[in-house]
């Protein structure tokens, strides 16, 4: 391996130092039967501050991934005893998508078909040996950056930008699993539809920004009230849906009544004014499937509205 100095400017050097610092918690596996090469690749990765794990063949690499599910990148040789790079990549891709785990293949074979074959079998990138340290590091960083972009996009696509709460998409993807895990843990859960009362009048009196300030305050109160054992989502407008885990014997009204009261007595501060709202809540506690729970909670929310608002119907 030849360390090539491409005459980096100070700016580029500082950029690569800050990137290395952000690599500190990222785990990378090196899979290579030659101990000399494995050692050299390990040192390159450690120079970028990655946490490096080593395996001498595909089989050992699978064990490593099993034991360390947070490994982000696998750098694997092609030609190895017991289980080669191809078999490893195929096996890894059964359980780990390209969205969550990067794979870089490497080989000294010189076979021009090999790179396309490795890429087709699930690798994200390929380097042929011998390679320059600089190129290798660029490819590794590029793979890691790609995974981080995907993570950022996923996170953004699951959140409501105004309140920071989960959105509808996140809710519908995760609610069935949440309900199932409650059932398998032997705890109960309730679903509530919550809608702000006469919210239009807040907008009419204080403008859209005033309305937004109320929505942000409500989101804060929801997070404080429900905590981690819940999925709190903004379904749209001034309507929220929450799924909350609780003890089996709990009275559903008692779970939501303190929240209703707290919202009633906590004003949002906006341009020196105190904006007060109330909310209506419909609760469904019978766990008979997500659709049925939503429908029942919706019907009860509708009743709460028609019976005078600012109330919980469970
Ligand atoms: P009800 O008690 O029957 O629920 O009456 P309401 O006024 O709350 O219901 P309505 O559906 O008539 O009005 C909801 C309003 O919410 C209308 C819409 O302009 C406003 N809204 C929806 N999304 C947002 C938002 O993101 N920010 C602000 N400020 N207002 C929003
Ligand atoms: Mg080999
Ligand atoms: Mg409405
Ligand atoms: Mg409303
Ligand atoms: Mg509404």
XYZ file of C-alpha atoms and ligand atoms in Angstrom:
349
model
C 0.000 0.000 0.000
C 1.334 3.356 -0.935
C 0.216 6.345 1.031
C -0.278 8.994 -1.542
C -0.209 12.612 -0.508
C -2.354 14.482 -2.986
C -1.290 17.846 -1.612
C -4.388 18.583 0.451
C -5.154 22.144 1.477
C -5.534 23.013 5.150
C -9.298 23.191 4.640
C -9.459 19.652 3.262
C -7.262 18.388 6.098
C -9.467 19.984 8.748
C -12.510 18.509 7.060
C -11.009 15.033 7.139
C -10.042 15.438 10.802
C -13.567 16.429 11.787
C -14.939 13.519 9.757
C -12.584 11.131 11.548
C -13.766 12.467 14.909
C -17.359 11.786 13.934
C -16.359 8.214 13.019
C -15.408 7.376 16.617
C -18.542 5.388 17.417
C -18.879 3.691 14.041
C -18.103 -0.018 13.892
C -16.462 -1.536 10.844
C -15.633 -5.211 10.226
C -12.615 -6.272 8.165
C -12.952 -9.754 6.672
C -9.700 -11.001 5.163
C -7.781 -14.275 5.362
C -4.331 -12.735 4.904
C -3.290 -11.471 8.315
C -0.872 -8.943 6.743
C -3.594 -7.360 4.622
C -6.120 -7.539 7.446
C -3.680 -5.742 9.729
C -2.985 -3.063 7.084
C -6.699 -2.435 6.473
C -7.341 -2.342 10.211
C -4.670 0.340 10.627
C -6.121 2.434 7.795
C -9.543 2.302 9.414
C -8.163 3.023 12.867
C -6.377 6.066 11.462
C -9.916 7.310 10.695
C -10.893 6.459 14.302
C -13.363 3.698 13.346
C -13.924 0.878 15.833
C -12.526 -2.077 13.950
C -13.513 -5.749 14.214
C -11.650 -8.517 12.392
C -12.654 -11.870 10.899
C -10.548 -14.296 8.839
C -13.365 -15.733 6.723
C -17.035 -15.289 5.889
C -18.265 -17.671 8.552
C -16.410 -15.780 11.295
C -17.753 -12.517 9.867
C -21.352 -13.731 10.187
C -20.702 -14.594 13.836
C -19.204 -11.145 14.333
C -22.281 -9.458 12.834
C -24.553 -11.590 14.952
C -22.712 -10.522 18.101
C -22.424 -6.855 17.025
C -25.613 -5.894 15.220
C -24.545 -2.239 15.215
C -21.651 -2.826 12.789
C -22.223 -0.269 9.992
C -19.778 -1.409 7.339
C -18.171 -4.684 6.245
C -14.988 -4.564 4.181
C -14.526 -8.027 2.745
C -11.981 -9.899 0.698
C -13.282 -12.153 -2.080
C -10.987 -15.185 -1.957
C -11.098 -16.769 1.493
C -11.303 -20.314 2.920
C -14.469 -21.717 4.630
C -16.778 -19.007 3.237
C -15.683 -16.584 0.510
C -16.705 -12.988 -0.087
C -19.567 -13.866 -2.441
C -21.177 -16.267 -0.017
C -20.689 -13.805 2.815
C -22.285 -10.912 0.928
C -25.281 -13.043 -0.073
C -25.723 -14.306 3.478
C -25.404 -10.824 4.980
C -27.956 -9.364 2.556
C -30.565 -11.890 3.720
C -30.779 -10.000 7.021
C -29.281 -6.560 6.402
C -30.462 -4.194 3.682
C -28.265 -1.665 1.904
C -30.069 1.005 3.925
C -28.563 -0.130 7.196
C -25.286 -1.874 6.426
C -22.603 -1.035 3.856
C -20.367 -3.633 2.206
C -17.153 -2.945 0.329
C -15.655 -5.874 -1.592
C -11.951 -6.158 -2.329
C -9.877 -8.565 -4.367
C -6.450 -9.030 -5.893
C -7.708 -11.407 -8.580
C -7.524 -8.912 -11.431
C -10.596 -10.587 -12.967
C -12.427 -7.689 -14.656
C -15.807 -9.390 -14.049
C -15.356 -9.632 -10.313
C -16.321 -6.081 -9.354
C -19.653 -6.253 -11.189
C -20.333 -9.687 -9.697
C -19.663 -8.488 -6.145
C -21.792 -5.380 -6.676
C -24.637 -7.480 -8.102
C -24.522 -9.864 -5.172
C -25.083 -6.980 -2.744
C -21.830 -5.043 -2.230
C -22.079 -1.252 -2.388
C -18.567 -0.657 -3.609
C -15.387 -2.419 -4.665
C -11.631 -1.829 -4.526
C -9.033 -3.934 -6.278
C -5.844 -4.756 -4.392
C -3.356 -3.215 -4.144
C -5.072 0.102 -3.560
C -4.009 3.490 -2.329
C -4.764 4.301 1.271
C -6.321 7.549 0.190
C -8.726 5.921 -2.249
C -9.693 3.275 0.275
C -10.471 5.876 2.930
C -12.505 7.941 0.467
C -14.594 4.895 -0.444
C -15.143 3.945 3.190
C -16.201 7.464 4.118
C -18.478 7.661 1.090
C -20.260 4.452 2.121
C -20.684 5.688 5.685
C -21.961 9.070 4.477
C -24.520 7.354 2.261
C -25.854 5.402 5.258
C -26.020 8.595 7.303
C -27.936 10.389 4.551
C -30.431 7.538 4.410
C -30.825 7.693 8.192
C -31.412 11.457 8.050
C -33.972 11.123 5.282
C -35.771 8.347 7.119
C -35.828 10.353 10.344
C -37.200 13.413 8.506
C -39.824 11.376 6.719
C -41.130 10.083 10.048
C -41.507 13.414 11.841
C -43.843 16.354 11.756
C -41.623 19.413 11.258
C -43.750 21.851 13.271
C -44.039 19.855 16.492
C -41.250 17.284 16.206
C -43.818 14.575 16.944
C -44.097 11.388 14.914
C -46.227 11.733 11.816
C -48.956 9.579 10.329
C -46.528 7.513 8.266
C -44.492 6.563 11.332
C -47.665 5.834 13.273
C -49.122 3.424 10.738
C -45.816 1.626 10.218
C -45.124 1.181 13.919
C -48.489 0.990 15.692
C -49.185 -2.692 14.822
C -45.786 -3.726 16.249
C -46.397 -1.582 19.341
C -49.751 -3.282 19.992
C -48.213 -6.731 19.445
C -45.345 -6.049 21.825
C -47.835 -4.950 24.509
C -49.710 -8.201 24.027
C -46.572 -10.328 24.243
C -45.407 -8.445 27.367
C -48.813 -8.897 28.971
C -49.425 -5.145 29.374
C -52.383 -3.185 28.055
C -52.473 -0.258 25.674
C -54.970 2.397 24.704
C -55.384 4.462 21.597
C -56.648 8.040 21.813
C -57.710 10.483 19.129
C -57.314 14.034 20.363
C -58.556 17.169 18.652
C -58.235 20.803 19.697
C -61.563 22.512 20.373
C -62.465 25.557 18.280
C -58.913 25.789 17.031
C -60.009 27.808 14.044
C -60.886 30.665 16.391
C -57.277 30.727 17.700
C -56.069 31.241 14.146
C -58.796 33.780 13.480
C -57.863 35.823 16.579
C -54.081 35.454 16.713
C -53.073 34.408 13.218
C -51.476 31.216 12.006
C -48.327 31.784 14.089
C -50.436 32.025 17.233
C -52.087 28.735 16.281
C -48.676 27.179 15.700
C -47.518 28.287 19.159
C -50.506 26.423 20.638
C -49.709 23.265 18.650
C -46.104 23.354 19.889
C -47.178 23.778 23.500
C -49.641 20.885 23.188
C -46.940 18.646 21.726
C -44.697 19.468 24.658
C -47.474 18.622 27.127
C -48.204 15.350 25.301
C -44.554 14.303 25.512
C -44.433 15.096 29.213
C -47.653 13.254 29.889
C -47.118 10.089 27.858
C -43.329 9.717 28.014
C -41.393 6.963 26.289
C -44.022 4.238 26.567
C -46.037 5.664 23.714
C -46.246 6.689 20.088
C -47.457 10.271 19.906
C -48.279 11.390 16.402
C -49.746 14.386 14.671
C -52.293 13.026 12.218
C -52.807 16.376 10.573
C -53.996 19.886 11.417
C -54.915 20.010 15.098
C -55.611 16.303 15.396
C -53.317 13.903 17.223
C -53.319 10.165 17.749
C -51.518 8.501 20.625
C -50.928 4.883 21.485
C -49.908 4.395 25.089
C -48.797 1.360 27.079
C -50.164 0.950 30.604
C -51.076 -1.534 33.344
C -53.831 -3.972 32.481
C -56.286 -2.865 35.161
C -55.879 0.875 34.491
C -58.961 3.003 33.962
C -58.638 4.547 30.528
C -60.367 7.817 31.457
C -57.972 8.299 34.363
C -55.021 8.033 31.968
C -56.199 10.976 29.879
C -58.204 13.135 32.272
C -55.080 14.712 33.916
C -53.791 15.667 30.451
C -57.103 17.289 29.528
C -57.038 19.258 32.799
C -53.448 20.336 32.370
C -54.106 21.631 28.857
C -57.136 23.543 30.118
C -55.057 25.417 32.703
C -51.793 25.892 30.722
C -51.813 28.839 28.316
C -49.445 29.188 25.354
C -47.555 32.463 25.521
C -47.624 34.311 22.232
C -46.604 37.947 21.737
C -47.489 38.811 25.312
C -50.893 37.131 25.108
C -52.005 33.953 26.869
C -53.700 31.615 24.402
C -55.952 29.071 26.058
C -57.421 25.995 24.383
C -59.112 22.798 25.424
C -59.048 19.389 23.775
C -61.533 16.593 23.254
C -60.340 13.008 23.540
C -61.821 9.724 22.352
C -60.216 6.589 23.794
C -60.263 2.977 22.761
C -58.811 0.407 25.140
C -60.012 -2.877 23.716
C -57.136 -4.270 21.682
C -58.921 -5.688 18.677
C -56.639 -4.453 15.932
C -55.446 -1.032 14.898
C -58.257 -0.211 12.468
C -60.989 -1.076 14.946
C -59.231 0.869 17.698
C -58.922 3.973 15.525
C -62.539 3.762 14.412
C -63.821 3.438 17.980
C -61.600 6.263 19.282
C -62.796 8.458 16.397
C -66.444 7.772 17.157
C -65.839 8.640 20.828
C -63.995 11.822 19.858
C -67.018 12.781 17.776
C -69.266 12.150 20.800
C -66.952 14.232 23.003
C -67.325 17.098 20.526
C -71.097 16.849 20.267
C -71.546 16.512 24.043
C -69.855 19.883 24.594
C -66.074 19.420 23.972
C -63.256 19.608 26.567
C -63.871 16.047 27.744
C -62.586 12.497 27.611
C -64.835 9.698 26.415
C -63.451 6.222 26.947
P -63.747 21.644 16.529
O -63.874 21.980 17.964
O -65.007 21.163 15.920
O -62.614 20.694 16.308
O -63.419 23.020 15.781
P -62.068 23.474 15.116
O -62.148 24.917 14.840
O -60.922 23.025 15.965
O -62.037 22.599 13.813
P -61.909 22.959 12.290
O -61.678 21.635 11.628
O -63.048 23.776 11.842
O -60.616 23.875 12.186
C -59.316 23.369 12.322
C -58.390 24.484 11.967
O -57.031 24.093 12.139
C -58.497 24.931 10.548
C -57.076 25.075 10.062
O -56.830 26.330 9.504
C -56.242 24.914 11.300
N -54.952 24.304 11.086
C -54.672 23.122 10.494
N -53.349 22.904 10.497
C -52.767 23.974 11.085
C -51.404 24.346 11.396
O -50.455 23.613 11.117
N -51.192 25.524 12.020
C -52.227 26.371 12.338
N -51.944 27.491 12.960
N -53.508 26.041 12.066
C -53.773 24.877 11.456
Mg -7.985 -13.791 0.329
Mg -63.001 19.788 12.632
Mg -60.626 20.936 16.245
Mg -59.765 18.581 13.491
